[in-house]
CSV table of N, CA and C in Angstrom, one decimal:
chain,number,residue,atom,x,y,z
Y,30,MET,N,-29.3,11.9,9.9
Y,30,MET,CA,-29.4,13.3,10.0
Y,30,MET,C,-28.3,14.1,9.3
Y,31,LYS,N,-28.6,15.2,8.6
Y,31,LYS,CA,-27.6,15.6,7.9
Y,31,LYS,C,-27.2,16.9,8.3
Y,32,LYS,N,-25.9,17.4,8.5
Y,32,LYS,CA,-25.6,18.6,8.8
Y,32,LYS,C,-24.5,19.3,8.2
Y,33,ILE,N,-24.5,20.1,7.3
Y,33,ILE,CA,-23.7,21.1,6.7
Y,33,ILE,C,-22.8,21.7,7.6
Y,34,ILE,N,-21.4,21.6,6.9
Y,34,ILE,CA,-20.0,22.1,7.7
Y,34,ILE,C,-19.6,23.1,6.6
Y,35,ALA,N,-19.1,24.1,7.4
Y,35,ALA,CA,-18.5,25.4,6.6
Y,35,ALA,C,-18.0,25.9,7.8
Y,36,SER,N,-16.1,25.9,7.1
Y,36,SER,CA,-15.0,26.6,7.9
Y,36,SER,C,-15.0,27.9,7.5
Y,37,PRO,N,-14.9,29.2,8.4
Y,37,PRO,CA,-14.4,30.5,7.3
Y,37,PRO,C,-12.6,30.6,7.1
Y,38,ALA,N,-12.1,29.3,7.9
Y,38,ALA,CA,-10.8,29.4,7.6
Y,38,ALA,C,-10.4,28.7,6.1
Y,39,ALA,N,-11.5,27.9,5.7
Y,39,ALA,CA,-10.7,27.3,4.4
Y,39,ALA,C,-11.7,28.6,3.5
Y,40,PRO,N,-11.5,28.2,1.8
Y,40,PRO,CA,-12.0,29.3,0.8
Y,40,PRO,C,-13.4,28.4,0.8
Y,41,LYS,N,-14.2,29.7,0.3
Y,41,LYS,CA,-15.6,29.4,0.1
Y,41,LYS,C,-15.9,28.6,-0.8
Y,42,ALA,N,-17.1,27.6,-1.1
Y,42,ALA,CA,-17.2,26.6,-2.1
Y,42,ALA,C,-17.1,27.5,-3.6
Y,43,VAL,N,-16.9,27.1,-4.5
Y,43,VAL,CA,-17.3,28.2,-5.9
Y,43,VAL,C,-18.2,27.6,-6.9
Y,44,GLY,N,-19.2,26.7,-6.2
Y,44,GLY,CA,-20.3,26.4,-6.9
Y,44,GLY,C,-21.5,25.9,-6.1
Y,45,PRO,N,-22.4,25.3,-6.6
Y,45,PRO,CA,-23.4,24.8,-5.4
Y,45,PRO,C,-23.3,23.3,-4.7
Y,46,TYR,N,-22.7,23.8,-3.9
Y,46,TYR,CA,-22.1,22.6,-3.0
Y,46,TYR,C,-21.5,23.2,-2.0
Y,47,SER,N,-21.3,22.3,-0.6
Y,47,SER,CA,-21.1,22.9,0.7
Y,47,SER,C,-19.5,22.1,1.0
Y,48,GLN,N,-18.9,22.8,1.8
Y,48,GLN,CA,-17.3,22.3,2.1
Y,48,GLN,C,-17.4,21.2,2.3
Y,49,ALA,N,-18.4,20.7,3.1
Y,49,ALA,CA,-18.7,19.4,4.0
Y,49,ALA,C,-20.1,19.3,4.3
Y,50,VAL,N,-20.4,18.0,4.5
Y,50,VAL,CA,-21.8,17.5,5.1
Y,50,VAL,C,-21.2,16.2,5.7
Y,51,GLN,N,-21.9,16.4,7.2
Y,51,GLN,CA,-22.0,15.3,8.2
Y,51,GLN,C,-23.2,14.5,7.9
Y,52,ALA,N,-23.1,13.5,8.0
Y,52,ALA,CA,-24.3,12.4,8.1
Y,52,ALA,C,-23.8,11.1,9.1
Y,53,ASP,N,-24.4,11.5,10.1
Y,53,ASP,CA,-24.3,10.5,11.5
Y,53,ASP,C,-22.8,10.8,11.5
Y,54,ALA,N,-22.0,9.9,12.0
Y,54,ALA,CA,-20.6,10.0,12.5
Y,54,ALA,C,-19.8,9.9,11.3
Y,55,THR,N,-19.9,10.1,10.0
Y,55,THR,CA,-19.6,10.3,8.7
Y,55,THR,C,-19.6,11.7,8.0
Y,56,LEU,N,-18.2,12.2,8.2
Y,56,LEU,CA,-18.0,13.4,7.4
Y,56,LEU,C,-17.5,13.6,5.8
Y,57,TYR,N,-18.4,14.2,4.8
Y,57,TYR,CA,-18.0,14.0,3.3
Y,57,TYR,C,-17.3,15.7,3.2
Y,58,VAL,N,-15.7,15.3,3.0
Y,58,VAL,CA,-15.4,16.6,2.6
Y,58,VAL,C,-15.2,17.1,1.2
Y,59,SER,N,-15.9,18.2,0.4
Y,59,SER,CA,-15.6,18.4,-0.7
Y,59,SER,C,-14.6,18.1,-1.2
Y,60,GLY,N,-13.9,18.2,-2.4
Y,60,GLY,CA,-12.8,18.5,-3.1
Y,60,GLY,C,-12.1,20.0,-2.7
Y,61,GLN,N,-11.0,19.8,-2.3
Y,61,GLN,CA,-10.5,21.4,-1.4
Y,61,GLN,C,-9.3,21.4,-2.4
Y,62,LEU,N,-9.6,22.8,-3.4
Y,62,LEU,CA,-8.4,23.6,-4.1
Y,62,LEU,C,-7.8,24.1,-3.2
Y,63,PRO,N,-6.0,24.4,-3.9
Y,63,PRO,CA,-5.3,25.0,-2.7
Y,63,PRO,C,-5.4,26.4,-3.1
Y,64,ILE,N,-6.5,27.1,-2.8
Y,64,ILE,CA,-6.4,28.5,-2.4
Y,64,ILE,C,-6.4,29.1,-0.9
Y,65,ASP,N,-5.5,29.9,-0.8
Y,65,ASP,CA,-5.6,30.5,0.7
Y,65,ASP,C,-6.8,31.2,0.8
Y,66,ALA,N,-7.4,31.0,1.7
Y,66,ALA,CA,-8.6,32.0,2.1
Y,66,ALA,C,-8.8,33.0,2.4
Y,67,ALA,N,-7.3,33.7,3.0
Y,67,ALA,CA,-7.2,34.9,3.4
Y,67,ALA,C,-7.1,35.6,2.2
Y,68,THR,N,-6.0,35.0,1.2
Y,68,THR,CA,-5.7,36.1,0.2
Y,68,THR,C,-6.4,35.7,-1.3
Y,69,GLY,N,-7.1,34.6,-1.0
Y,69,GLY,CA,-8.1,34.1,-2.2
Y,69,GLY,C,-6.8,33.8,-3.3
Y,70,ARG,N,-5.7,33.5,-3.3
Y,70,ARG,CA,-4.7,33.2,-4.2
Y,70,ARG,C,-4.2,31.6,-3.9
Y,71,MET,N,-3.5,31.0,-4.9
Y,71,MET,CA,-3.1,29.9,-5.1
Y,71,MET,C,-1.5,30.4,-4.9
Y,72,PRO,N,-1.2,29.2,-4.2
Y,72,PRO,CA,0.5,29.2,-4.0
Y,72,PRO,C,1.0,28.3,-5.5
Y,73,GLU,N,2.6,28.7,-5.8
Y,73,GLU,CA,3.1,27.9,-6.9
Y,73,GLU,C,3.7,26.7,-6.6
Y,74,GLY,N,3.7,25.7,-7.8
Y,74,GLY,CA,4.3,24.5,-7.2
Y,74,GLY,C,3.2,23.5,-7.0
Y,75,VAL,N,3.2,22.3,-7.3
Y,75,VAL,CA,2.5,21.0,-6.8
Y,75,VAL,C,3.1,21.0,-5.5
Y,76,GLU,N,3.8,21.2,-4.9
Y,76,GLU,CA,4.3,21.3,-3.3
Y,76,GLU,C,3.4,21.7,-2.4
Y,77,GLU,N,3.6,23.1,-2.8
Y,77,GLU,CA,2.9,24.3,-2.0
Y,77,GLU,C,1.4,24.0,-2.3
Y,78,GLN,N,1.0,23.9,-3.5
Y,78,GLN,CA,-0.5,23.6,-3.4
Y,78,GLN,C,-1.1,22.5,-2.9
Y,79,THR,N,-0.3,21.3,-2.8
Y,79,THR,CA,-0.8,20.1,-2.2
Y,79,THR,C,-1.0,20.6,-0.5
Y,80,ARG,N,0.1,21.5,0.1
Y,80,ARG,CA,0.0,21.8,1.5
Y,80,ARG,C,-1.1,22.7,1.6
Y,81,GLN,N,-1.6,23.6,0.8
Y,81,GLN,CA,-2.7,24.4,0.9
Y,81,GLN,C,-3.7,23.5,0.9
Y,82,SER,N,-3.9,22.6,-0.4
Y,82,SER,CA,-5.3,21.6,0.1
Y,82,SER,C,-5.4,21.1,1.2
Y,83,LEU,N,-4.2,20.2,1.5
Y,83,LEU,CA,-4.3,19.7,3.0
Y,83,LEU,C,-4.6,20.7,4.2
Y,84,ARG,N,-4.1,21.6,4.1
Y,84,ARG,CA,-4.7,22.7,5.1
Y,84,ARG,C,-6.0,23.0,5.2
Y,85,ASN,N,-6.3,23.4,4.1
Y,85,ASN,CA,-8.0,23.8,4.1
Y,85,ASN,C,-8.8,22.3,4.4
Y,86,LEU,N,-8.3,21.3,4.0
Y,86,LEU,CA,-9.1,20.3,4.4
Y,86,LEU,C,-8.9,19.7,6.1
Y,87,GLY,N,-7.4,20.2,6.4
Y,87,GLY,CA,-7.5,20.5,7.9
Y,87,GLY,C,-8.4,21.2,8.6
Y,88,HIS,N,-8.7,22.4,8.0
Y,88,HIS,CA,-9.6,23.7,8.5
Y,88,HIS,C,-11.0,23.0,8.6
Y,89,ILE,N,-11.2,22.4,7.6
Y,89,ILE,CA,-13.0,21.6,7.6
Y,89,ILE,C,-12.8,20.6,8.6
Y,90,LEU,N,-12.0,19.6,8.6
Y,90,LEU,CA,-12.1,18.8,9.7
Y,90,LEU,C,-12.4,19.0,10.8
Y,91,ARG,N,-11.4,20.0,11.4
Y,91,ARG,CA,-11.6,20.6,12.8
Y,91,ARG,C,-12.6,21.1,13.1
Y,92,GLU,N,-13.0,21.7,11.6
Y,92,GLU,CA,-14.5,22.7,12.3
Y,92,GLU,C,-15.7,21.8,12.4
Y,93,ALA,N,-15.7,20.6,12.2
Y,93,ALA,CA,-16.5,19.5,12.2
Y,93,ALA,C,-16.2,18.9,13.6
Y,94,GLY,N,-15.0,19.0,14.0
Y,94,GLY,CA,-14.2,18.1,15.2
Y,94,GLY,C,-14.1,16.9,14.8
Y,95,TYR,N,-13.5,16.6,13.8
Y,95,TYR,CA,-12.9,15.6,13.3
Y,95,TYR,C,-11.2,16.1,13.0
Y,96,ASP,N,-10.4,15.1,12.9
Y,96,ASP,CA,-8.8,15.2,12.7
Y,96,ASP,C,-8.2,14.4,11.6
Y,97,TYR,N,-7.1,14.7,11.2
Y,97,TYR,CA,-6.2,14.2,10.0
Y,97,TYR,C,-6.6,12.7,10.2
Y,98,ALA,N,-6.8,12.0,11.6
Y,98,ALA,CA,-6.4,10.6,12.2
Y,98,ALA,C,-7.8,9.9,11.6
Y,99,ASP,N,-8.8,10.8,11.9
Y,99,ASP,CA,-10.1,10.4,11.6
Y,99,ASP,C,-10.5,10.1,9.9
Y,100,VAL,N,-9.9,10.6,9.1
Y,100,VAL,CA,-10.0,10.1,7.8
Y,100,VAL,C,-10.0,9.0,7.1
Y,101,VAL,N,-10.8,8.2,6.3
Y,101,VAL,CA,-10.7,6.8,6.0
Y,101,VAL,C,-10.6,6.7,4.5
Y,102,LYS,N,-10.5,7.8,3.9
Y,102,LYS,CA,-10.4,7.6,2.3
Y,102,LYS,C,-10.4,9.1,1.6
Y,103,THR,N,-9.4,9.1,0.8
Y,103,THR,CA,-9.2,10.5,0.0
Y,103,THR,C,-9.1,10.4,-1.2
Y,104,THR,N,-9.7,11.1,-2.4
Y,104,THR,CA,-9.1,11.2,-3.7
Y,104,THR,C,-8.2,12.4,-4.0
Y,105,VAL,N,-7.4,12.2,-4.7
Y,105,VAL,CA,-6.4,13.3,-5.0
Y,105,VAL,C,-6.3,13.4,-6.8
Y,106,LEU,N,-6.8,14.6,-7.3
Y,106,LEU,CA,-7.1,14.8,-8.6
Y,106,LEU,C,-5.8,15.5,-8.7
Y,107,LEU,N,-4.7,15.3,-10.0
Y,107,LEU,CA,-3.5,16.1,-10.2
Y,107,LEU,C,-3.7,16.3,-11.6
Y,108,GLN,N,-3.3,17.4,-12.2
Y,108,GLN,CA,-3.2,18.0,-13.3
Y,108,GLN,C,-2.4,17.1,-14.4
Y,109,ASP,N,-1.2,16.8,-13.7
Y,109,ASP,CA,-0.1,15.9,-14.3
Y,109,ASP,C,0.7,14.8,-13.1
Y,110,ILE,N,0.2,13.5,-13.2
Y,110,ILE,CA,0.6,12.1,-12.8
Y,110,ILE,C,1.9,12.5,-12.9
Y,111,ALA,N,2.8,13.0,-13.3
Y,111,ALA,CA,4.2,13.0,-12.9
Y,111,ALA,C,4.7,13.8,-11.7
Y,112,ASP,N,3.4,14.9,-11.2
Y,112,ASP,CA,3.7,15.2,-9.9
Y,112,ASP,C,3.2,14.2,-8.7
Y,113,PHE,N,3.1,12.8,-9.2
Y,113,PHE,CA,2.5,12.5,-7.9
Y,113,PHE,C,3.6,12.1,-6.7
Y,114,GLY,N,5.1,12.0,-6.9
Y,114,GLY,CA,6.0,11.7,-6.0
Y,114,GLY,C,5.8,13.0,-5.2
Y,115,ALA,N,6.1,14.2,-5.9
Y,115,ALA,CA,5.8,15.1,-5.0
Y,115,ALA,C,4.9,15.5,-4.0
Y,116,MET,N,3.6,15.0,-4.8
Y,116,MET,CA,2.6,15.1,-3.7
Y,116,MET,C,2.5,14.4,-2.9
Y,117,ASN,N,3.1,13.2,-3.0
Y,117,ASN,CA,2.9,12.1,-1.8
Y,117,ASN,C,3.8,12.4,-0.9
Y,118,ALA,N,5.1,13.2,-1.2
Y,118,ALA,CA,5.7,13.8,-0.2
Y,118,ALA,C,5.0,14.6,0.9
Y,119,VAL,N,4.5,15.3,0.6
Y,119,VAL,CA,3.6,16.4,1.2
Y,119,VAL,C,2.7,15.8,1.9
Y,120,TYR,N,1.8,14.9,1.3
Y,120,TYR,CA,0.8,14.1,1.8
Y,120,TYR,C,0.7,13.5,2.8
Y,121,ALA,N,2.4,13.1,2.9
Y,121,ALA,CA,2.9,12.1,4.5
Y,121,ALA,C,3.1,12.9,5.3
Y,122,GLU,N,3.3,14.3,5.1
Y,122,GLU,CA,3.6,15.0,6.3
Y,122,GLU,C,2.2,15.3,7.3
Y,123,CYS,N,0.9,14.8,6.2
Y,123,CYS,CA,-0.7,14.9,7.1
Y,123,CYS,C,-0.9,13.9,7.4
Y,124,PHE,N,-0.6,12.5,6.6
Y,124,PHE,CA,-1.2,11.3,6.9
Y,124,PHE,C,0.1,10.3,7.5
Y,125,THR,N,0.6,10.2,8.8
Y,125,THR,CA,1.6,9.6,9.1
Y,125,THR,C,1.6,8.2,9.9
Y,126,LYS,N,0.0,7.7,10.3
Y,126,LYS,CA,0.1,6.3,10.9
Y,126,LYS,C,-1.3,6.0,10.1
Y,127,ASP,N,-1.6,4.9,10.1
Y,127,ASP,CA,-2.8,4.3,10.2
Y,127,ASP,C,-3.4,4.8,8.8
Y,128,MET,N,-2.8,5.0,7.3
Y,128,MET,CA,-2.7,5.9,6.5
Y,128,MET,C,-4.3,5.6,6.0
Y,129,PRO,N,-5.2,6.6,5.5
Y,129,PRO,CA,-6.3,6.3,4.6
Y,129,PRO,C,-6.3,5.7,3.4
Y,130,ALA,N,-7.5,4.8,3.3
Y,130,ALA,CA,-7.3,4.4,1.4
Y,130,ALA,C,-7.4,5.7,0.5
Y,131,ARG,N,-7.0,5.5,-0.5
Y,131,ARG,CA,-6.6,6.7,-1.3
Y,131,ARG,C,-6.8,6.2,-2.8
Y,132,MET,N,-7.2,7.1,-3.8
Y,132,MET,CA,-7.2,7.1,-4.9
Y,132,MET,C,-6.7,8.4,-5.7
Y,133,CYS,N,-5.6,8.2,-6.8
Y,133,CYS,CA,-5.3,9.3,-7.4
Y,133,CYS,C,-5.4,9.3,-8.9
Y,134,TYR,N,-5.8,10.3,-9.5
Y,134,TYR,CA,-5.6,10.4,-10.9
Y,134,TYR,C,-5.6,11.5,-11.6
Y,135,GLN,N,-4.7,11.6,-12.5
Y,135,GLN,CA,-4.6,12.6,-13.4
Y,135,GLN,C,-6.1,13.3,-14.0
Y,136,VAL,N,-6.0,14.4,-14.2
Y,136,VAL,CA,-7.3,14.7,-14.8
Y,136,VAL,C,-6.8,16.0,-16.0
Y,137,ALA,N,-7.7,16.3,-17.0
Y,137,ALA,CA,-7.2,16.9,-18.0
Y,137,ALA,C,-7.2,18.7,-17.2
Y,138,ARG,N,-7.9,19.0,-16.5
Y,138,ARG,CA,-8.0,20.5,-16.1
Y,138,ARG,C,-8.6,20.4,-14.6
Y,139,LEU,N,-8.4,21.4,-13.5
Y,139,LEU,CA,-8.5,21.6,-12.7
Y,139,LEU,C,-9.4,22.8,-12.6
Y,140,PRO,N,-10.4,23.3,-11.9
Y,140,PRO,CA,-10.8,24.4,-11.7
Y,140,PRO,C,-9.6,25.5,-11.0
Y,141,MET,N,-9.6,26.7,-11.9
Y,141,MET,CA,-8.7,28.0,-11.5
Y,141,MET,C,-7.4,27.5,-11.6
Y,142,GLY,N,-7.3,26.7,-12.7
Y,142,GLY,CA,-5.8,26.0,-13.2
Y,142,GLY,C,-5.0,25.6,-12.2
Y,143,ALA,N,-5.8,24.8,-11.1
Y,143,ALA,CA,-5.0,24.4,-9.7
Y,143,ALA,C,-4.3,23.0,-10.7
Y,144,LEU,N,-3.4,22.5,-9.7
Y,144,LEU,CA,-2.4,21.5,-9.8
Y,144,LEU,C,-2.8,20.4,-9.2
Y,145,VAL,N,-3.7,20.4,-8.1
Y,145,VAL,CA,-3.9,19.6,-7.2
Y,145,VAL,C,-5.6,19.8,-6.6
Y,146,GLU,N,-6.4,18.9,-6.4
Y,146,GLU,CA,-7.4,18.9,-5.2
Y,146,GLU,C,-7.5,17.6,-4.8
Y,147,ILE,N,-8.1,18.0,-3.7
Y,147,ILE,CA,-8.0,16.7,-2.7
Y,147,ILE,C,-9.5,16.8,-1.8
Y,148,ASP,N,-10.3,15.3,-1.9
Y,148,ASP,CA,-11.3,15.4,-0.9
Y,148,ASP,C,-11.2,14.5,-0.1
Y,149,ALA,N,-12.0,14.2,1.0
Y,149,ALA,CA,-12.0,13.3,2.0
Y,149,ALA,C,-13.3,12.7,2.7
Y,150,VAL,N,-13.0,11.6,3.0
Y,150,VAL,CA,-14.0,11.2,3.8
Y,150,VAL,C,-13.7,10.4,5.4
Y,151,ALA,N,-14.2,11.1,6.2
Y,151,ALA,CA,-13.7,10.9,7.6
Y,151,ALA,C,-14.8,10.3,8.4
Y,152,VAL,N,-14.5,9.4,9.2
Y,152,VAL,CA,-15.3,8.8,10.5
Y,152,VAL,C,-15.1,9.0,11.7
Y,153,LYS,N,-15.9,9.4,12.5
Y,153,LYS,CA,-15.4,9.3,14.0
Y,153,LYS,C,-15.9,8.0,14.9
């Protein structure tokens, strides 16, 4: 059974996709750009953008009844892999125990000029 999840606290999808889809006990969260849903703006710098992307991820997780502790896999896209250390320090604020598996890539460009985008898979 498939259920579409949307949190009003996270930015709306910028294309033909859902913020998240729950299939049985697994939640698939689409990549979260660092957009503040209240203002429609992105903060400056990779640390604050990472924090905002993770905040958006948290809003969607909670909307579906999950939390960061339920995340089993993430993918982090960085505009510049040199930002890995700064992103990692902020990422460690949300994932503090039993870390999820993770992939991290440098990409040529991200939508809206973002420096980071993070997606996740969570399981209850």
